[in-house]
Protein backbone atom coordinates (compact mmCIF):
# COMPACT_ATOMS: atom_id res chain seq x y z
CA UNK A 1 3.11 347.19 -129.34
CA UNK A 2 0.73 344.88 -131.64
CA UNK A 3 0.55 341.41 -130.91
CA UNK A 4 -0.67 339.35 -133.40
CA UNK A 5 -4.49 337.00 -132.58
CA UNK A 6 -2.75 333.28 -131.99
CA UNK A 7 -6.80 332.09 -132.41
CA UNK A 8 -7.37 331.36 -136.14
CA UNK A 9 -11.07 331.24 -136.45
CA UNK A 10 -12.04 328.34 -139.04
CA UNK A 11 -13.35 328.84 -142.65
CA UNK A 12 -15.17 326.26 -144.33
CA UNK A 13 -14.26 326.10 -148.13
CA UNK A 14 -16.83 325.29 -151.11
CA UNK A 15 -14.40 324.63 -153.97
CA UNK A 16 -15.35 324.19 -157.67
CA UNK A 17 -15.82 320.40 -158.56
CA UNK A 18 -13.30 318.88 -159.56
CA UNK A 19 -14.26 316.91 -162.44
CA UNK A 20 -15.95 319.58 -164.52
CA UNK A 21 -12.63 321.58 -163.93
CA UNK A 22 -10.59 318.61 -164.77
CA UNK A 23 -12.95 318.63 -168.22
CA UNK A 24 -11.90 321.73 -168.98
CA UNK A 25 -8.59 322.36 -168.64
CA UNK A 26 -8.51 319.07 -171.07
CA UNK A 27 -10.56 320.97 -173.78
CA UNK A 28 -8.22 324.33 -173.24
CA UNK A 29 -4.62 322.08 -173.44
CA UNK A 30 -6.25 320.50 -176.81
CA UNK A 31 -7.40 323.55 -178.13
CA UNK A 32 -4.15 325.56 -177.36
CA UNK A 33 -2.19 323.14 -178.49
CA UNK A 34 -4.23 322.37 -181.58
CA UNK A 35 -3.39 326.23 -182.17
CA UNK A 36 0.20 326.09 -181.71
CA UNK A 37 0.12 323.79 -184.71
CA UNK A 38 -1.63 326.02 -186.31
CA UNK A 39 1.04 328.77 -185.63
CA UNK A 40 3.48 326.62 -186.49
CA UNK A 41 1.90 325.81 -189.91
CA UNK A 42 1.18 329.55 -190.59
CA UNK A 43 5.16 329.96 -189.61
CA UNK A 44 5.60 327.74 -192.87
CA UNK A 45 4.06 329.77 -195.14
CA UNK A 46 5.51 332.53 -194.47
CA UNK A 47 2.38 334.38 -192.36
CA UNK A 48 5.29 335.60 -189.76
CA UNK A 49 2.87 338.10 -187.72
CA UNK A 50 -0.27 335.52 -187.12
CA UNK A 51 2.07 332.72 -186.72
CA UNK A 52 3.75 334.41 -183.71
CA UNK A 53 0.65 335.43 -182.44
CA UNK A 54 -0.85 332.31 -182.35
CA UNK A 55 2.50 330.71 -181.21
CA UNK A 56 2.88 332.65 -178.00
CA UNK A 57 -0.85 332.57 -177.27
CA UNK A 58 -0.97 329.30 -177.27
CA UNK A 59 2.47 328.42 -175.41
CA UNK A 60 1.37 331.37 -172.46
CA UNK A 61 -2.23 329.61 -172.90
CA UNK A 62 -0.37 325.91 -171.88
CA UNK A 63 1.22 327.06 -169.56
CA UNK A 64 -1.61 328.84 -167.51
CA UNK A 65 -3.53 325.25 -167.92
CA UNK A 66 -0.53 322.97 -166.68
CA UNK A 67 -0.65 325.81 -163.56
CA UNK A 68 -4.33 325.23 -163.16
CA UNK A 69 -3.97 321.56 -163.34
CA UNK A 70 -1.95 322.26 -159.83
CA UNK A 71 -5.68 323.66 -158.12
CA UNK A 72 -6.98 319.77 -158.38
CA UNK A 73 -6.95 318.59 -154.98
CA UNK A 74 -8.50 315.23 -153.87
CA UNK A 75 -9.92 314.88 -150.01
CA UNK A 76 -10.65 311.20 -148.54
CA UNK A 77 -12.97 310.54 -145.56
CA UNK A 78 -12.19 311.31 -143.21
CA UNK A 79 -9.38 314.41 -143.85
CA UNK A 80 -9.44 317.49 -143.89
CA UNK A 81 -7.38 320.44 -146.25
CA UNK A 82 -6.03 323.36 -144.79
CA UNK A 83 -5.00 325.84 -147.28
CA UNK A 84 -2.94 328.81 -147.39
CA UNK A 85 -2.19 331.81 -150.00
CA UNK A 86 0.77 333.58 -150.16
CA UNK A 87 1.20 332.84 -146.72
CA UNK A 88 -2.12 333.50 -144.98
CA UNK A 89 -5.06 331.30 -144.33
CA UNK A 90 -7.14 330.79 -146.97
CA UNK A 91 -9.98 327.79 -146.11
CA UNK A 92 -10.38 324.59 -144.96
CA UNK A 93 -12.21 321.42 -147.03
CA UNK A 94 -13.72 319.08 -145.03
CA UNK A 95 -16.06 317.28 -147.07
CA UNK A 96 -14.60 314.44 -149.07
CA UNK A 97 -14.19 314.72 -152.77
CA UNK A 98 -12.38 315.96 -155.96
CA UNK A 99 -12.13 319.88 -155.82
CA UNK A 100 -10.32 322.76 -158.02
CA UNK A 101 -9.49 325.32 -155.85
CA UNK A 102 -6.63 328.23 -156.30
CA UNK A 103 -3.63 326.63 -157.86
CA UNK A 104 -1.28 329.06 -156.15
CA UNK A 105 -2.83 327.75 -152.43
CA UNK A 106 -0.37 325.38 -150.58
CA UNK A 107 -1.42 322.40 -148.37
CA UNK A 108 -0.47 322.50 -144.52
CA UNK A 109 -0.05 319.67 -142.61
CA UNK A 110 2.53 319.18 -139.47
CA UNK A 111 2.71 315.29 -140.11
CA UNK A 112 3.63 315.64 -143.60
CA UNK A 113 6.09 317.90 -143.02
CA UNK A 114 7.28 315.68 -139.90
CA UNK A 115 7.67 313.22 -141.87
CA UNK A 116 9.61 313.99 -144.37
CA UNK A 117 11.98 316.19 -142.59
CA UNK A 118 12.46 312.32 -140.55
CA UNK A 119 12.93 310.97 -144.22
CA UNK A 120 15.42 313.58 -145.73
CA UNK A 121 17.55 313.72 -142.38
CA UNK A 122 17.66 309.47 -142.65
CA UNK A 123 18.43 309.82 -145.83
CA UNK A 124 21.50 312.43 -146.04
CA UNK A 125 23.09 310.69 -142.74
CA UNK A 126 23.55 307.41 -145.23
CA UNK A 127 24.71 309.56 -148.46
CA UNK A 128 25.04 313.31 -149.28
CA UNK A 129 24.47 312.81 -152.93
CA UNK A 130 20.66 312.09 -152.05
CA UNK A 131 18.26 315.02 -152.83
CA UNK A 132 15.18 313.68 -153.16
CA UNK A 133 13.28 311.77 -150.82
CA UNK A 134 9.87 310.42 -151.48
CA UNK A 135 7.07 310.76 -148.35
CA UNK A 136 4.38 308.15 -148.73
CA UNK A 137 1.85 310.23 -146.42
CA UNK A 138 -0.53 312.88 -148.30
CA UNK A 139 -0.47 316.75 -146.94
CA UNK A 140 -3.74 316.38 -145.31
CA UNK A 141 -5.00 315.98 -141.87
CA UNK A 142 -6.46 312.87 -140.54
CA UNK A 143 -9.46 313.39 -138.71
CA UNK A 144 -9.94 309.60 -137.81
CA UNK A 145 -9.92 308.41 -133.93
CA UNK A 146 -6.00 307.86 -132.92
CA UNK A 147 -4.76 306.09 -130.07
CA UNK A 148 -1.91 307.05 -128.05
CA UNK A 149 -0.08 304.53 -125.78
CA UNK A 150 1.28 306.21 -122.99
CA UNK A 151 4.57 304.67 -121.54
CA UNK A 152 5.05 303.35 -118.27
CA UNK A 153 6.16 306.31 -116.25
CA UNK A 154 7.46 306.73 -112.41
CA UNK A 155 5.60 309.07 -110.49
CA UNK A 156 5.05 309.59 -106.53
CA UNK A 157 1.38 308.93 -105.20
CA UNK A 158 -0.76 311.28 -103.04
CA UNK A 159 1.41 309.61 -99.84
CA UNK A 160 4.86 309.89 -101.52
CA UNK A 161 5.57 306.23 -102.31
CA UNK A 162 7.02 305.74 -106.30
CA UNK A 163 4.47 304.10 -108.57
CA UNK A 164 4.33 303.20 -111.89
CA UNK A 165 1.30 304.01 -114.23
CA UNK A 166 1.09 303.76 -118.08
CA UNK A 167 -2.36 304.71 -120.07
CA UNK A 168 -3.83 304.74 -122.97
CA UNK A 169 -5.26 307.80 -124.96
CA UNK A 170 -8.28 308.07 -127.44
CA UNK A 171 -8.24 311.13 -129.16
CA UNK A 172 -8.91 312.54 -132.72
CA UNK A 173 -8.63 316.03 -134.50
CA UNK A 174 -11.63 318.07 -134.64
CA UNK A 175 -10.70 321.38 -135.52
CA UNK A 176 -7.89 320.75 -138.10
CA UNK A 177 -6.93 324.73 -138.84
CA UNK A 178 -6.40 325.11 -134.53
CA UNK A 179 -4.07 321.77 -135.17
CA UNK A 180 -2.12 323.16 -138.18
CA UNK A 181 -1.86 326.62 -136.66
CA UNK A 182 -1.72 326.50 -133.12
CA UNK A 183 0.97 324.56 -132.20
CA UNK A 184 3.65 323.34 -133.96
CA UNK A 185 3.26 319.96 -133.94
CA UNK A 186 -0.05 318.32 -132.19
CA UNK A 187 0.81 314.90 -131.97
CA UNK A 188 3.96 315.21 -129.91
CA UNK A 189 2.07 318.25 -128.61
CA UNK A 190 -0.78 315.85 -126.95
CA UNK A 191 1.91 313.10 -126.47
CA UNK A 192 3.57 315.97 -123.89
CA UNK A 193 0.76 317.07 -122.47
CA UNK A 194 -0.33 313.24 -121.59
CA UNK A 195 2.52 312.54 -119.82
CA UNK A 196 1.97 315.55 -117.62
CA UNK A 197 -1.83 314.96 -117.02
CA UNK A 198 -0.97 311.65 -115.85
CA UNK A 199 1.80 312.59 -113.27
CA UNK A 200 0.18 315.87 -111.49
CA UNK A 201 -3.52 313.66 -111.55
CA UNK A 202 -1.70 310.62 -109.92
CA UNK A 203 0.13 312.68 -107.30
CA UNK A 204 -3.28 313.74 -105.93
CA UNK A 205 -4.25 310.17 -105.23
CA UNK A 206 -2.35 307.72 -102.66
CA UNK A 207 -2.47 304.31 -104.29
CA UNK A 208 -3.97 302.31 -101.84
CA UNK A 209 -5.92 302.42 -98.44
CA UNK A 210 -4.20 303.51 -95.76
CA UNK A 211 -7.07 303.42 -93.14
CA UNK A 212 -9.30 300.88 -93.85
CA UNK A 213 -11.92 302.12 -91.63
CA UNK A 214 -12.15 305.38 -94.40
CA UNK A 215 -11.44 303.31 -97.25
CA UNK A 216 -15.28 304.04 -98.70
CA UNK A 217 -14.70 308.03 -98.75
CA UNK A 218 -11.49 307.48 -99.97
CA UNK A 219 -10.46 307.79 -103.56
CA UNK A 220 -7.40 305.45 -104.54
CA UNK A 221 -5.64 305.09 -107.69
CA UNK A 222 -5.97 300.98 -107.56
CA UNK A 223 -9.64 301.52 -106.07
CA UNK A 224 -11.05 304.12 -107.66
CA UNK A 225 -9.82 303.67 -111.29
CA UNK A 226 -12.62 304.56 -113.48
CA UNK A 227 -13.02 308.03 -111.67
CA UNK A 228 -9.14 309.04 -111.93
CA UNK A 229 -9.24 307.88 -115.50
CA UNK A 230 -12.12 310.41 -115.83
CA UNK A 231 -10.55 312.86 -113.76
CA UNK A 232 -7.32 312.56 -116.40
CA UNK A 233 -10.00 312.68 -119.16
CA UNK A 234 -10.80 316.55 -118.65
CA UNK A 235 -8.17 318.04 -117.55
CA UNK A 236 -6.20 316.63 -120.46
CA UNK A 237 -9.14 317.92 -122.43
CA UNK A 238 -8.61 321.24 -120.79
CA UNK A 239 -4.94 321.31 -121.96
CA UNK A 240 -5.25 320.40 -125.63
CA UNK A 241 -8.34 321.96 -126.18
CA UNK A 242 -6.44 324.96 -128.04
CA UNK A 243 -4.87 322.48 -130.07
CA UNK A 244 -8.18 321.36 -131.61
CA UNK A 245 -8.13 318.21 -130.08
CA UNK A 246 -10.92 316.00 -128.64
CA UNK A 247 -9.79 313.31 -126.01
CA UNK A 248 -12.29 310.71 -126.51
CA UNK A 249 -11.51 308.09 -123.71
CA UNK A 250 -8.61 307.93 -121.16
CA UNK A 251 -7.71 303.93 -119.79
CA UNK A 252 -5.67 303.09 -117.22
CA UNK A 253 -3.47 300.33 -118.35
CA UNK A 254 -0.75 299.59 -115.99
CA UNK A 255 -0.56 300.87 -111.99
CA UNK A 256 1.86 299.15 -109.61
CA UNK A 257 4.41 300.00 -106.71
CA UNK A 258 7.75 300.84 -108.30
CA UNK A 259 10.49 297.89 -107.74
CA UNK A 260 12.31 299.43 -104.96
CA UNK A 261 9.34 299.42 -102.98
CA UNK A 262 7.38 296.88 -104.32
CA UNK A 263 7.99 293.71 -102.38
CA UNK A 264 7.69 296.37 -98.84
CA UNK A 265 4.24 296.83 -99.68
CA UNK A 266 3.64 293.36 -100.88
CA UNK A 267 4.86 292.98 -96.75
CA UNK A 268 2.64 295.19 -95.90
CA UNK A 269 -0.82 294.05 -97.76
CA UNK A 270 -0.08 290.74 -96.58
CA UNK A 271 -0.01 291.70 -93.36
CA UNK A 272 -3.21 293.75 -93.38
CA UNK A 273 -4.89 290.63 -94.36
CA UNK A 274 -3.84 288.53 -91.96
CA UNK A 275 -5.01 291.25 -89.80
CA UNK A 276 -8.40 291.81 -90.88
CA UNK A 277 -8.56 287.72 -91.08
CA UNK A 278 -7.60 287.46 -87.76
CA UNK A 279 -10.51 289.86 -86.38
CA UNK A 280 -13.58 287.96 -88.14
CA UNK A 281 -11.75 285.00 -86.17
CA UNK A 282 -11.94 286.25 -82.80
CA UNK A 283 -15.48 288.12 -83.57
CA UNK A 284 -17.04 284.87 -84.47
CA UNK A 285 -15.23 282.75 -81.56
CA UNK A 286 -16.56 285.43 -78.74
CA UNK A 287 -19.74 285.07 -80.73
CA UNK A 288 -19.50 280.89 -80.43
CA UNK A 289 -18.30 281.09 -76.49
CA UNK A 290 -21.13 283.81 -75.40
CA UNK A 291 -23.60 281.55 -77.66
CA UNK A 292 -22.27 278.27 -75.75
CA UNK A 293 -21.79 279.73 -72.16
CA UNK A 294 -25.68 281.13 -72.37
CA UNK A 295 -27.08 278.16 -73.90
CA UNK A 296 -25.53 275.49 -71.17
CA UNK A 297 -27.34 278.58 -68.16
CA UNK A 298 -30.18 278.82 -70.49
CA UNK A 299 -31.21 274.96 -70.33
CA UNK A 300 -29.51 274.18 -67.12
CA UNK A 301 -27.63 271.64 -69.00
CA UNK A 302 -24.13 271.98 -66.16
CA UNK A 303 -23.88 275.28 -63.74
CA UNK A 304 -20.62 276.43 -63.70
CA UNK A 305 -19.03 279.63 -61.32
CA UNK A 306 -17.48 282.59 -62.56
CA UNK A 307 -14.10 280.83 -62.44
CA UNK A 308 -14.99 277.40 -64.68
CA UNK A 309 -16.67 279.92 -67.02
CA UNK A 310 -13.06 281.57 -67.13
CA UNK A 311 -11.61 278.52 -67.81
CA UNK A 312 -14.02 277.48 -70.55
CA UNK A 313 -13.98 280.58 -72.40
CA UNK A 314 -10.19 280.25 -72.56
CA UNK A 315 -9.91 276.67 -73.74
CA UNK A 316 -12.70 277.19 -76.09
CA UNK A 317 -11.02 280.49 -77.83
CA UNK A 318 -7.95 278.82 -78.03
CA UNK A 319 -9.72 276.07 -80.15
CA UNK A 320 -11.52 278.45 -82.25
CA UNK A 321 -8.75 281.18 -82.65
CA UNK A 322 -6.09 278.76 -83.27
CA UNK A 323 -4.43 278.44 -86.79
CA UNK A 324 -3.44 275.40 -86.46
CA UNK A 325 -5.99 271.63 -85.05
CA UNK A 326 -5.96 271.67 -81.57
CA UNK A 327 -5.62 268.21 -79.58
CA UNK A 328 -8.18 268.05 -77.29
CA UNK A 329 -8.05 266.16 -74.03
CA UNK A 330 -10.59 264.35 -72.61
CA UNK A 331 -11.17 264.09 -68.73
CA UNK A 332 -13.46 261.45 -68.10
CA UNK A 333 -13.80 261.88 -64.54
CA UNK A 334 -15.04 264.70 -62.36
CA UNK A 335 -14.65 268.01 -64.29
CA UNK A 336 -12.98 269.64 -60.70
């Protein structure tokens, strides 16, 4: 069985300009229709044979310039004109200008046709008697940057827990005939493709530290943004590369815990501060009391036994450690 090449290779068109074209089918409608009058006044006197020759030549002569007029196509910055014949490819314009090209050619574009399939469906669910609906968006494709805003979606991290991530997408057409005939319609095609990017790319990630002793070799979603935003980047580039698409940046906008579990891991943060708080609080007291207890030997200053050096360490890590001003009390007698 034959299958049929889905990969249309590109073909750049270099049309006839325009204006020269537009000259001339101006000078053929005056001239044919400057001989139909003629026909018509050779019809008068009676010259039956020339007058109908010059009648129909001139009326098929019309008509094959009001067909012609159809090959004058207009591209902006920017855009791009896929054409097809009969239905087959038949060139692309890229460059911006006023060309003539075959009159019989037909203009593709998926968001023209989006759009007014949108506008006739609107417009026959409020009255059947409607027929025609007016588009105001030209059958050609845009080749300008686009952004796509990514909804806020629920996904499980790397460890399980529901988050909620939304991005943003940069992204423009590059190879307009792969975006016409490729796929059937790329900008709900890349919108699709987004949202799966972003939920098998944030499953591979846990969102936060668990072990803070590994937290440098550790890629999170909240701590390593930049390089999961890349990471997004390129395989989203690998998915809509058939669709002629360029993805031109990939942000991160929004990354939290989902509500159910939010205010648990609020809990749980919190308490890993206090934590880690609490430990550069009892490293600097042992620090203080070792830098006390050997300064007071050191100098000779008081000698105290193993047991009073018990006793000091004690009071004096209470004082240090403590969350809260401590009351000292003062013994102004013998210190046994």
């Amino acid at each position: 069985m034959k299958t049929e090449n889905r990969n249309i290779e590109e073909k750049i068109l270099h049309p006839a300009n325009g204006v020269v074209m537009l000259i001339v089918d101006l000078i053929l409608l005056v001239a044919f229709g400057f001989l139909l009058a003629i026909g018509i006044r050779q019809a008068v006197d009676e010259h039956v044979v020339a007058a109908v020759i010059m009648i129909v030549g001139s009326c098929i002569g019309i008509v094959v310039v009001c067909i012609a007029f159809g090959g004058l196509k207009t591209v902006r910055p920017n855009e791009a004109l896929v054409l097809t014949l009969f239905g087959a490819y038949y060139g692309t314009i890229r460059e911006s200008g006023f060309y003539f090209v075959n009159p019989f050619s037909e203009s593709n574009s998926p968001a023209y046709d989006k759009a007014k399939s949108a506008a006739i469906k609107a417009a026959k669910s409020k009255s059947n008697d409607i027929e025609v609906v007016s588009v105001p968006t030209r059958k050609r494709v845009s080749l300008k940057s686009n952004t796509l805003k990514n909804e806020k979606q629920k996904v499980n991290d790397g460890m399980g827990n529901p988050i909620v991530i939304g991005t943003n997408v940069i992204w423009r057409v590059s190879d307009p005939t792969k975006a016409v005939f490729n796929v059937e319609d790329y900008t709900e095609f890349i919108s699709i493709q987004t949202d799966s990017t972003v939920r098998n790319i944030a499953r591979l990630y846990p969102y936060d530290v668990v072990d803070e002793e590994n937290d440098e070799s550790e890629k999170t979603l909240r701590g390593s943004v930049q390089e999961i935003a890349d990471r997004m980047q390129e395989a989203l580039q690998e998915r809509v590369d058939m669709a002629g698409i360029v993805i031109e940046d990939v942000k991160i906008t929004n990354l939290a815990y989902s509500e159910e579990i939010a205010a648990a891991m609020l809990q749980r943060q919190q308490a890993t501060a206090i934590i880690a708080a609490r430990q550069k609080i009892v490293d600097g007291a042992v620090g203080m009391v070792k830098m006390a207890i050997d300064k007071l030997g050191d100098e000779e200053i008081v000698l105290l036994d193993e047991e009073r050096k018990a006793a000091m360490v004690s009071n004096l890590l209470v004082v240090l450690c403590s969350g809260k001003d401590t009351q000292p009390i003062v013994n102004s007698g013998s210190i046994y």
